[in-house]
Coordinates of C-alpha atoms and ligand atoms in Angstrom, one line a residue:
M1415 CA 16.3 19.7 51.0
F1416 CA 15.8 16.5 48.9
D1417 CA 17.3 14.7 52.3
A1418 CA 14.5 12.0 52.0
L1419 CA 15.0 10.9 48.6
S1420 CA 19.0 11.0 48.8
E1421 CA 19.1 8.8 51.6
K1422 CA 16.7 6.4 50.0
L1423 CA 18.9 6.3 47.0
E1424 CA 22.1 5.9 49.1
L1425 CA 20.6 2.3 49.7
A1426 CA 21.0 1.8 45.8
W1427 CA 24.6 2.7 45.8
R1428 CA 25.2 0.3 48.7
K1429 CA 23.8 -2.5 47.0
L1430 CA 26.4 -1.9 44.1
R1431 CA 29.2 -0.9 46.3
G1432 CA 31.5 -4.0 46.5
Q1433 CA 30.4 -5.3 43.1
D1434 CA 33.0 -5.4 40.3
K1435 CA 31.1 -4.4 37.4
I1436 CA 27.6 -3.4 36.6
T1437 CA 25.5 -6.2 35.4
E1438 CA 21.9 -7.0 34.4
T1439 CA 21.7 -9.0 37.6
N1440 CA 23.1 -6.4 40.1
I1441 CA 21.3 -3.4 38.3
Q1442 CA 18.0 -4.8 39.0
E1443 CA 18.2 -4.6 42.4
A1444 CA 19.7 -1.0 42.6
L1445 CA 17.1 0.1 39.8
R1446 CA 14.4 -1.0 42.3
E1447 CA 15.8 1.0 44.8
V1448 CA 16.0 4.0 42.7
R1449 CA 12.5 3.3 41.5
R1450 CA 10.9 3.0 45.1
A1451 CA 13.4 6.3 46.0
L1452 CA 11.7 8.3 43.2
L1453 CA 8.0 7.1 44.4
D1454 CA 8.9 7.6 47.8
A1455 CA 9.6 11.5 46.7
D1456 CA 6.5 12.1 45.2
V1457 CA 7.8 11.6 41.4
N1458 CA 4.9 10.9 39.0
L1459 CA 4.6 7.3 38.3
Q1460 CA 4.7 7.8 34.6
V1461 CA 7.8 9.8 34.9
V1462 CA 9.3 7.0 37.2
K1463 CA 8.5 4.2 34.9
Q1464 CA 10.4 6.0 31.8
F1465 CA 13.1 7.2 33.8
I1466 CA 14.1 3.5 35.3
E1467 CA 13.9 2.2 31.6
D1468 CA 16.4 5.1 30.2
V1469 CA 18.7 4.3 33.4
R1470 CA 18.5 0.7 32.6
E1471 CA 19.4 1.1 29.0
A1472 CA 22.4 3.7 29.5
A1473 CA 23.6 1.2 32.5
L1474 CA 23.8 -1.8 30.7
G1475 CA 25.5 -0.3 27.7
S1476 CA 27.8 1.7 29.5
E1477 CA 31.5 0.9 29.5
V1478 CA 33.5 0.3 32.6
I1479 CA 35.3 3.7 33.4
L1480 CA 38.8 3.3 35.0
G1481 CA 39.6 4.5 38.5
V1482 CA 35.7 4.5 39.6
T1483 CA 33.8 1.7 41.3
P1484 CA 30.4 0.5 39.8
D1485 CA 28.4 2.3 42.2
Q1486 CA 30.0 5.2 41.3
Q1487 CA 29.6 4.7 37.9
F1488 CA 25.9 4.1 38.3
I1489 CA 25.1 7.3 40.1
K1490 CA 26.8 8.9 37.3
I1491 CA 24.4 7.4 34.9
V1492 CA 21.2 8.2 37.2
H1493 CA 22.6 11.7 37.5
D1494 CA 22.9 12.0 33.9
E1495 CA 19.5 10.8 33.2
L1496 CA 18.2 13.0 35.5
V1497 CA 19.6 15.9 34.0
K1498 CA 18.0 14.7 30.8
V1499 CA 14.9 14.6 32.2
M1500 CA 14.9 18.3 33.7
G1501 CA 16.3 19.7 30.7
E1502 CA 19.9 19.3 30.1
A1503 CA 20.8 23.1 30.3
N1504 CA 19.6 26.4 31.9
V1505 CA 17.0 27.7 29.6
P1506 CA 17.2 31.6 30.7
I1507 CA 14.3 34.3 30.3
A1508 CA 13.0 34.9 27.3
Q1509 CA 13.9 38.3 25.8
A1510 CA 11.6 39.9 23.3
E1511 CA 13.2 41.6 20.2
Q1512 CA 11.0 44.6 20.8
S1513 CA 10.5 45.8 24.5
P1514 CA 9.2 45.2 26.5
T1515 CA 9.4 41.3 27.1
I1516 CA 5.9 40.5 28.6
V1517 CA 6.0 37.9 31.3
L1518 CA 3.0 36.4 32.9
M1519 CA 3.1 34.3 36.2
A1520 CA 0.5 31.9 36.7
G1521 CA -0.1 29.3 39.5
L1522 CA -2.2 28.1 42.5
Q1523 CA -3.0 30.3 45.7
G1524 CA 0.0 30.7 47.9
S1525 CA 2.7 29.0 45.0
G1526 CA 4.6 32.2 45.4
K1527 CA 3.8 34.3 42.4
T1528 CA 3.4 37.6 43.9
T1529 CA 6.7 37.1 45.7
T1530 CA 8.5 35.7 42.8
C1531 CA 7.4 38.7 40.5
A1532 CA 9.5 40.8 42.7
K1533 CA 12.4 38.3 42.9
L1534 CA 12.4 38.3 39.2
A1535 CA 12.4 41.9 38.9
L1536 CA 15.4 42.1 41.1
Y1537 CA 17.1 39.3 39.5
L1538 CA 16.4 41.1 36.1
R1539 CA 17.9 44.4 37.3
K1540 CA 21.2 42.7 38.5
Q1541 CA 21.1 42.1 34.5
G1542 CA 20.8 45.4 34.0
K1543 CA 17.2 45.2 32.9
K1544 CA 14.4 47.7 33.8
S1545 CA 11.2 46.0 35.1
L1546 CA 7.5 47.3 35.8
M1547 CA 5.4 45.1 37.8
V1548 CA 1.7 44.9 37.1
A1549 CA -1.2 44.2 40.1
G1550 CA -3.3 42.1 38.5
D1551 CA -4.7 40.0 41.6
I1552 CA -8.0 41.9 42.2
Y1553 CA -9.6 39.6 44.5
R1554 CA -7.2 38.8 47.5
P1555 CA -7.7 41.7 49.9
A1556 CA -4.2 42.5 50.5
A1557 CA -2.6 41.2 47.1
I1558 CA -2.2 44.6 45.6
D1559 CA -0.8 46.2 48.9
Q1560 CA 1.7 43.3 48.9
L1561 CA 2.8 43.8 45.7
K1562 CA 3.4 47.5 46.2
T1563 CA 5.4 46.9 49.4
L1564 CA 7.6 44.6 47.7
G1565 CA 8.3 46.9 45.0
Q1566 CA 9.0 50.0 47.3
Q1567 CA 11.3 47.4 49.4
I1568 CA 13.5 46.7 46.0
Q1569 CA 12.3 49.8 44.3
I1570 CA 10.8 48.5 41.5
P1571 CA 7.4 50.4 40.2
V1572 CA 3.9 48.8 40.4
F1573 CA 1.3 49.6 37.9
D1574 CA -2.1 49.2 39.5
L1575 CA -5.9 50.2 38.6
G1576 CA -7.2 49.0 41.8
K1577 CA -10.2 46.9 41.7
A1578 CA -10.5 46.9 37.9
D1579 CA -11.1 44.2 35.2
P1580 CA -7.6 42.1 35.0
V1581 CA -7.7 42.1 31.6
E1582 CA -7.9 45.6 31.3
I1583 CA -4.8 46.1 34.0
A1584 CA -2.8 43.6 31.9
R1585 CA -3.3 45.5 28.9
Q1586 CA -2.8 49.1 30.3
G1587 CA 0.1 47.7 32.4
V1588 CA 2.0 46.3 29.3
E1589 CA 1.0 49.4 27.3
T1590 CA 2.6 51.6 30.0
A1591 CA 5.7 49.7 30.1
R1592 CA 6.1 50.2 26.4
Q1593 CA 5.7 53.9 26.7
Q1594 CA 8.0 54.2 29.3
G1595 CA 10.7 52.0 27.6
Y1596 CA 10.8 49.2 30.5
D1597 CA 12.7 46.3 29.2
Y1598 CA 10.4 43.7 31.2
V1599 CA 6.9 43.9 32.3
I1600 CA 5.9 41.5 34.9
L1601 CA 2.1 40.6 35.2
D1602 CA 1.1 39.0 38.8
T1603 CA -2.4 37.2 38.6
A1604 CA -4.8 35.7 41.1
G1605 CA -4.3 32.2 42.3
R1606 CA -7.2 29.8 43.4
L1607 CA -7.2 26.8 45.8
Q1608 CA -8.2 24.6 43.0
I1609 CA -7.4 24.7 39.0
D1610 CA -10.6 26.3 38.3
L1611 CA -12.2 27.3 35.2
E1612 CA -13.0 30.8 35.8
M1613 CA -9.2 31.4 36.7
M1614 CA -8.3 29.5 33.8
A1615 CA -10.7 31.5 31.7
E1616 CA -9.2 35.1 32.8
L1617 CA -5.8 34.0 32.6
E1618 CA -6.5 33.0 28.7
R1619 CA -8.1 36.4 28.2
I1620 CA -5.1 38.1 29.5
K1621 CA -3.0 36.3 27.4
A1622 CA -5.0 36.8 24.4
A1623 CA -5.0 40.4 25.0
V1624 CA -1.4 41.1 25.8
Q1625 CA 0.5 37.9 24.0
P1626 CA 3.0 37.3 26.6
H1627 CA 6.4 36.5 25.5
E1628 CA 7.1 34.0 28.6
I1629 CA 3.9 32.5 30.8
L1630 CA 5.8 31.1 34.0
L1631 CA 4.0 28.6 35.7
V1632 CA 4.8 29.0 39.6
V1633 CA 4.7 25.8 41.5
D1634 CA 5.1 25.5 45.1
A1635 CA 8.0 22.3 45.2
M1636 CA 6.2 21.0 48.2
I1637 CA 2.8 19.7 45.8
G1638 CA 5.0 16.8 44.9
Q1639 CA 2.7 14.1 42.6
E1640 CA 0.4 17.0 42.3
A1641 CA 2.7 18.9 40.1
A1642 CA 2.0 16.7 36.9
S1643 CA -1.7 17.0 36.8
L1644 CA -1.2 20.8 37.6
T1645 CA 1.3 21.1 35.0
R1646 CA -0.6 19.5 32.5
A1647 CA -3.7 21.5 33.0
F1648 CA -2.3 24.8 32.8
H1649 CA -0.4 23.7 29.9
E1650 CA -3.0 22.3 27.9
R1651 CA -5.0 25.7 28.5
L1652 CA -2.3 28.1 28.7
G1653 CA 0.5 26.5 26.7
I1654 CA 3.2 27.8 29.2
T1655 CA 6.6 28.7 28.4
G1656 CA 8.5 27.5 31.6
A1657 CA 8.1 27.2 35.3
I1658 CA 9.5 28.4 38.6
L1659 CA 9.7 25.8 41.0
T1660 CA 9.3 27.7 44.8
K1661 CA 10.0 27.0 48.5
L1662 CA 13.0 24.5 47.5
D1663 CA 14.2 25.6 50.6
G1664 CA 11.6 23.7 52.8
D1665 CA 11.3 20.5 53.4
T1666 CA 10.3 19.4 50.2
R1667 CA 10.6 15.8 48.6
G1668 CA 11.8 17.3 44.9
G1669 CA 9.3 15.4 43.0
A1670 CA 7.9 18.2 41.5
A1671 CA 11.4 19.1 39.8
L1672 CA 11.1 16.1 37.5
S1673 CA 7.3 15.9 36.6
I1674 CA 7.3 19.5 35.1
R1675 CA 9.7 19.4 32.3
Q1676 CA 8.5 15.6 31.5
V1677 CA 5.0 16.3 31.3
S1678 CA 4.9 20.0 29.4
G1679 CA 8.2 19.5 27.5
Q1680 CA 8.6 23.3 28.7
P1681 CA 12.3 24.0 31.1
I1682 CA 12.0 25.3 34.7
K1683 CA 13.6 28.5 34.4
F1684 CA 14.3 29.5 38.0
I1685 CA 13.9 27.8 41.7
G1686 CA 12.6 30.0 44.5
V1687 CA 14.9 29.3 47.9
G1688 CA 13.8 31.5 50.4
E1689 CA 11.2 34.2 51.2
K1690 CA 13.7 36.8 50.9
V1691 CA 13.5 38.8 47.5
E1692 CA 17.0 37.9 46.7
A1693 CA 16.1 34.3 47.1
L1694 CA 15.7 33.4 43.4
D1695 CA 18.3 31.1 41.4
P1696 CA 18.3 30.0 38.1
F1697 CA 17.4 26.5 37.5
Y1698 CA 20.3 24.3 36.5
P1699 CA 19.3 20.5 35.7
D1700 CA 22.7 19.2 36.6
R1701 CA 22.9 20.8 40.0
M1702 CA 19.3 20.0 40.6
A1703 CA 20.1 16.6 39.8
S1704 CA 23.2 16.2 41.9
R1705 CA 21.2 17.7 44.7
I1706 CA 18.4 15.2 44.2
L1707 CA 21.1 12.3 44.2
G1708 CA 22.5 14.0 47.6
M1709 CA 26.0 12.7 46.7
G1710 CA 28.0 15.6 47.5
D1711 CA 29.9 16.0 44.1
I1712 CA 30.7 12.5 43.1
L1713 CA 30.2 13.2 39.5
S1714 CA 32.8 15.6 39.3
L1715 CA 35.2 12.8 40.9
V1716 CA 34.0 10.4 38.0
E1717 CA 34.9 13.1 35.5
K1718 CA 37.9 14.0 36.9
A1719 CA 39.0 10.2 36.9
Q1720 CA 38.0 9.9 33.3
E1721 CA 40.2 13.0 32.3
E1722 CA 43.0 12.6 34.7
I1723 CA 43.9 8.9 34.7
D1724 CA 46.5 8.0 31.9
L1725 CA 45.2 4.8 31.1
G1726 CA 48.3 3.2 30.2
D1727 CA 50.0 4.2 33.6
A1728 CA 46.8 2.7 35.5
A1729 CA 47.0 -0.5 33.8
S1730 CA 50.9 -1.1 34.1
M1731 CA 50.3 0.1 37.9
A1732 CA 47.6 -2.6 38.1
E1733 CA 50.1 -5.3 36.9
K1734 CA 52.9 -4.1 39.3
M1735 CA 50.7 -4.4 42.0
M1736 CA 49.5 -7.9 41.0
T1737 CA 53.1 -8.8 41.2
A1738 CA 54.0 -6.9 44.1
Q1739 CA 56.5 -4.8 42.2
F1740 CA 55.0 -1.8 43.4
D1741 CA 57.7 0.6 45.1
F1742 CA 58.2 3.9 46.8
T1743 CA 58.3 5.6 42.7
D1744 CA 54.8 4.1 42.1
F1745 CA 53.4 5.5 45.3
L1746 CA 55.1 8.9 44.6
K1747 CA 53.4 8.8 41.3
Q1748 CA 50.0 7.7 42.9
M1749 CA 50.6 10.9 45.3
R1750 CA 51.0 13.3 42.6
L1751 CA 48.1 11.7 40.7
I1752 CA 46.1 12.6 43.8
K1753 CA 47.3 16.3 43.8
R1754 CA 46.6 16.7 40.3
M1755 CA 43.3 15.9 41.0
G1756 CA 43.0 18.3 43.4
S1757 CA 43.5 18.9 47.3
L1758 CA 43.0 15.5 49.4
A1759 CA 40.2 17.5 51.2
G1760 CA 38.7 18.4 48.0
L1761 CA 38.6 15.1 46.9
L1762 CA 37.4 13.4 50.1
R1763 CA 34.5 16.1 49.9
L1764 CA 33.6 14.9 46.6
M1765 CA 32.9 11.2 48.2
P1766 CA 29.8 9.9 49.4
G1767 CA 29.3 9.9 53.2
M1768 CA 32.7 12.2 53.7
G1769 CA 30.5 15.3 53.8
K1770 CA 30.7 15.2 57.4
I1771 CA 34.5 14.5 57.5
S1772 CA 36.0 17.3 60.0
E1773 CA 38.6 19.8 59.0
E1774 CA 41.0 18.3 61.5
Q1775 CA 40.7 14.9 59.9
L1776 CA 41.4 16.3 56.6
Q1777 CA 44.3 18.4 57.5
K1778 CA 45.6 15.6 59.4
G1779 CA 45.2 13.2 56.2
Q1780 CA 46.7 16.0 54.2
D1781 CA 49.8 16.4 56.6
Q1782 CA 50.5 12.7 56.5
L1783 CA 50.4 12.3 52.8
A1784 CA 52.9 15.3 52.9
R1785 CA 55.4 13.6 55.2
A1786 CA 55.3 10.7 53.2
E1787 CA 56.0 12.6 50.2
A1788 CA 58.8 14.7 51.8
M1789 CA 60.5 11.5 53.3
I1790 CA 60.3 9.6 49.8
N1791 CA 61.8 12.4 48.4
S1792 CA 64.9 12.2 50.4
M1793 CA 65.3 8.3 49.3
T1794 CA 67.8 7.8 46.9
P1795 CA 66.4 6.2 43.5
E1796 CA 67.7 3.2 44.5
E1797 CA 66.0 3.1 47.9
R1798 CA 62.8 3.9 46.1
R1799 CA 62.8 0.9 43.9
N1800 CA 64.0 -1.3 46.8
P1801 CA 62.4 -0.3 50.1
D1802 CA 64.2 -3.3 51.7
L1803 CA 67.6 -1.4 51.6
L1804 CA 65.7 1.1 54.0
A1805 CA 64.3 -1.5 56.1
R1806 CA 68.0 -3.2 56.7
S1807 CA 69.8 0.1 57.2
V1808 CA 69.2 2.4 60.2
S1809 CA 71.9 4.9 58.8
R1810 CA 69.7 4.9 55.4
K1811 CA 66.7 5.7 57.7
R1812 CA 68.6 8.3 59.6
R1813 CA 69.6 9.8 56.5
V1814 CA 66.2 10.0 55.1
A1815 CA 64.8 11.4 58.1
R1816 CA 67.6 14.2 58.4
G1817 CA 67.0 14.8 55.0
S1818 CA 63.2 15.4 55.3
G1819 CA 62.9 16.9 58.6
H1820 CA 61.6 14.1 60.2
K1821 CA 62.2 12.0 63.1
L1822 CA 63.9 8.4 62.7
E1823 CA 60.7 6.5 64.1
D1824 CA 58.5 8.4 61.1
V1825 CA 60.8 7.1 58.5
S1826 CA 60.7 3.7 60.0
R1827 CA 56.8 3.6 60.4
L1828 CA 56.7 4.5 56.5
V1829 CA 58.9 1.8 55.5
S1830 CA 57.4 -0.8 57.8
D1831 CA 53.8 0.3 57.0
F1832 CA 55.0 0.0 53.2
Q1833 CA 56.4 -3.5 53.8
R1834 CA 53.4 -4.5 55.3
M1835 CA 50.8 -3.5 52.5
R1836 CA 53.4 -4.8 50.0
D1837 CA 53.1 -8.2 51.7
M1838 CA 49.5 -8.1 51.9
M1839 CA 49.2 -7.3 48.3
R1840 CA 51.5 -10.3 47.4
N1841 CA 49.5 -12.4 49.9
M1842 CA 45.9 -11.6 47.9
G1843 CA 47.9 -12.1 44.6
M1844 CA 46.6 -8.4 44.1
G1845 CA 46.4 -4.9 45.4
G1846 CA 44.8 -3.6 48.7
G1847 CA 45.5 -0.7 51.2
F1848 CA 47.7 1.6 49.3
P1849 CA 46.8 5.3 49.2
G1850 CA 44.5 6.0 46.6
R1851 CA 42.4 3.1 47.9
G1852 CA 38.6 3.8 48.5
W1853 CA 39.3 7.4 46.8
G1854 CA 38.4 5.5 43.5
L1855 CA 41.9 6.4 42.5
P1856 CA 43.7 3.7 40.1
G1857 CA 45.1 0.7 42.2
R1858 CA 41.5 0.5 43.9
D1859 CA 40.4 -2.8 42.2
P1860 CA 42.6 -4.3 39.5
S1861 CA 40.4 -7.3 38.9
W1862 CA 38.1 -4.7 38.0
R1863 CA 40.0 -2.6 35.8
G1864 CA 41.7 -5.8 34.3
R1865 CA 38.6 -6.6 32.8
S1866 CA 38.2 -3.1 31.3
A1867 CA 37.5 -2.6 28.0
A1868 CA 40.0 0.1 27.7
S1869 CA 42.6 -2.0 28.1
P1870 CA 41.8 -5.7 26.5
S1871 CA 45.5 -6.2 25.8
R1872 CA 46.2 -6.3 29.5
Q1873 CA 43.8 -8.5 30.8
Q1874 CA 45.0 -10.8 33.5
P1875 CA 43.8 -14.2 34.8
S1876 CA 41.7 -12.3 37.5
P1877 CA 42.9 -13.6 40.9
K1878 CA 40.4 -14.0 43.7
P1879 CA 38.3 -10.9 42.2
G1880 CA 37.3 -8.2 44.6
K1881 CA 38.7 -9.6 48.1
G1882 CA 40.9 -6.7 48.6
G1883 CA 39.1 -4.1 47.1
S1884 CA 35.4 -4.7 48.8
K1885 CA 37.3 -5.3 52.1
K1886 CA 36.0 -2.1 54.6
G1887 CA 38.2 0.3 56.4
G1888 CA 41.2 -0.1 54.3
S1889 CA 41.2 3.6 53.3
N1890 CA 42.3 4.1 56.9
R1891 CA 45.2 2.0 56.6
G1892 CA 47.3 4.3 54.6
F1893 CA 50.9 5.1 55.4
G1894 CA 51.3 6.7 59.1
S1895 CA 47.6 6.4 60.0
K1896 CA 48.3 4.6 63.1
Ligands
LIG2998 N1 10.5 29.5 52.0 C1 10.1 30.0 50.8 N2 8.9 30.9 50.8 C2 8.6 31.4 49.7 C3 8.7 31.1 48.8 N3 8.3 31.9 47.4 C4 7.1 32.4 48.3 N4 7.3 31.9 49.5 C5 6.1 32.5 50.9 O1 5.0 31.7 50.3 C6 3.8 32.7 50.8 C7 2.9 32.8 49.6 O2 3.7 33.6 48.5 P1 2.6 34.7 47.7 O3 4.1 35.2 47.1 O4 2.2 35.5 48.5 O5 2.1 33.6 46.9 P2 0.9 33.8 45.5 O6 1.1 32.7 44.8 O7 1.0 35.4 45.2 O8 -0.4 33.8 46.6 P3 -1.8 34.0 46.3 O9 -1.8 35.1 45.6 O10 -2.7 34.1 47.4 O11 -2.3 33.4 45.1 C8 4.5 34.0 51.1 O12 4.8 33.6 52.5 C9 6.0 33.7 50.6 O13 6.9 34.4 51.6 C10 10.3 30.7 48.4 O14 10.8 30.1 47.7 N5 10.5 29.8 49.6
LIG2999 MG1 -0.3 36.8 45.1

């Protein structure tokens, strides 16, 4: 799901990639792409306008984060704003002080009300709560049977009075639940093709009669743009307390999720993700934001980078790289940092576009790093500081090979790769192509970091900004990757 939206947004990130920081100018275009993507995804225009303004403000006011690139940082900002629009945290279903908690389902025809009654009852049972479902749709011929069948399937009782007055059915259903000690009573109601006044009036009467604790608007995610006006109409008449967004498993464009909260101020509480009765999940704004952005889990990468990277360490590493003093000891540090941040496989999966990397490729990369580490561990401290010692001496290389259980040519390749990379850094006057590059780790782009607000005292006269850092394909150039 949300594929269309995330593909569009991918463009926005791409435009920021290779830039060295977020500025008024380069953000213009990225914002335009975000705007277009959201509109294409059927997000309501008003919602989009407000959203873009919020993102612009947040982006321009943001501090550079060490170890992540501007596009990654921008994604994080957009993500955080999405989370804000959708309501920060999950809001659980109401629980009345005195049982039963009365839940009224409302929504258009076919939005999933009846199915969701059963899903909710099942969900609540897993929380140890007993529910009674009430068949309040007397208009559609098979509606009562549909609810009963679902009830049998999950062994949840259904209260019905056949084709009686829906208000009376609701009243008696609630009364029965009260007498029989149910925790929840879930009222199914009739849907209509359009938001018609009669249906609203009936819902209002039911509301007045039973005073529900929870009025949940069931919205089919596929209605996109329409979600805004639908939500408004129901909220004005009925005062909804929340929403359930259904059919998110289908090929939807996701816009509805953004509109509901914005328009009503009420949270989405659950999402329907399939036809089966088990297919109901609590709604988490942050997860939904990640899904909309389709960026794997790049946000946790940014957060990890924020947490894990020792700022001082990163800055001195950058200095070393600029003066090409980077040695095997630093390399080892970098690798340990990668390890601390989780497995290489895990890390790569967090990267946009890396989701499809094969298990085999991942394993290979991981093995290569492990091999390099083993070899470096077999070096003397002197050799680590001065890789040229190894380059000049076959017997040293042979010792390292033996000590680490590798072949002589493995060690030779590690050393020559390392030297080549260091020469390259020296030539550019700055870092490039060492492990960690392209993974958003320190050293990715020292010129950017050099200007970081977090280390003003370490500012360097920035050498040819971005050159090494923006070249494509560098991340494949690590040790032993030939
Ligand atoms: N794929 C998918 N299908 C769903 C979901 N929720 C409901 N459906 C399907 O949508 C169709 C309509 O669901 P109902 O529960 O009958 O909808 P309703 O709102 O009660 O419809 P009316 O009673 O006619 O107003 C059924 O075929 C359900 O199986 C969902 O989350 N995912
Ligand atoms: Mg129904």
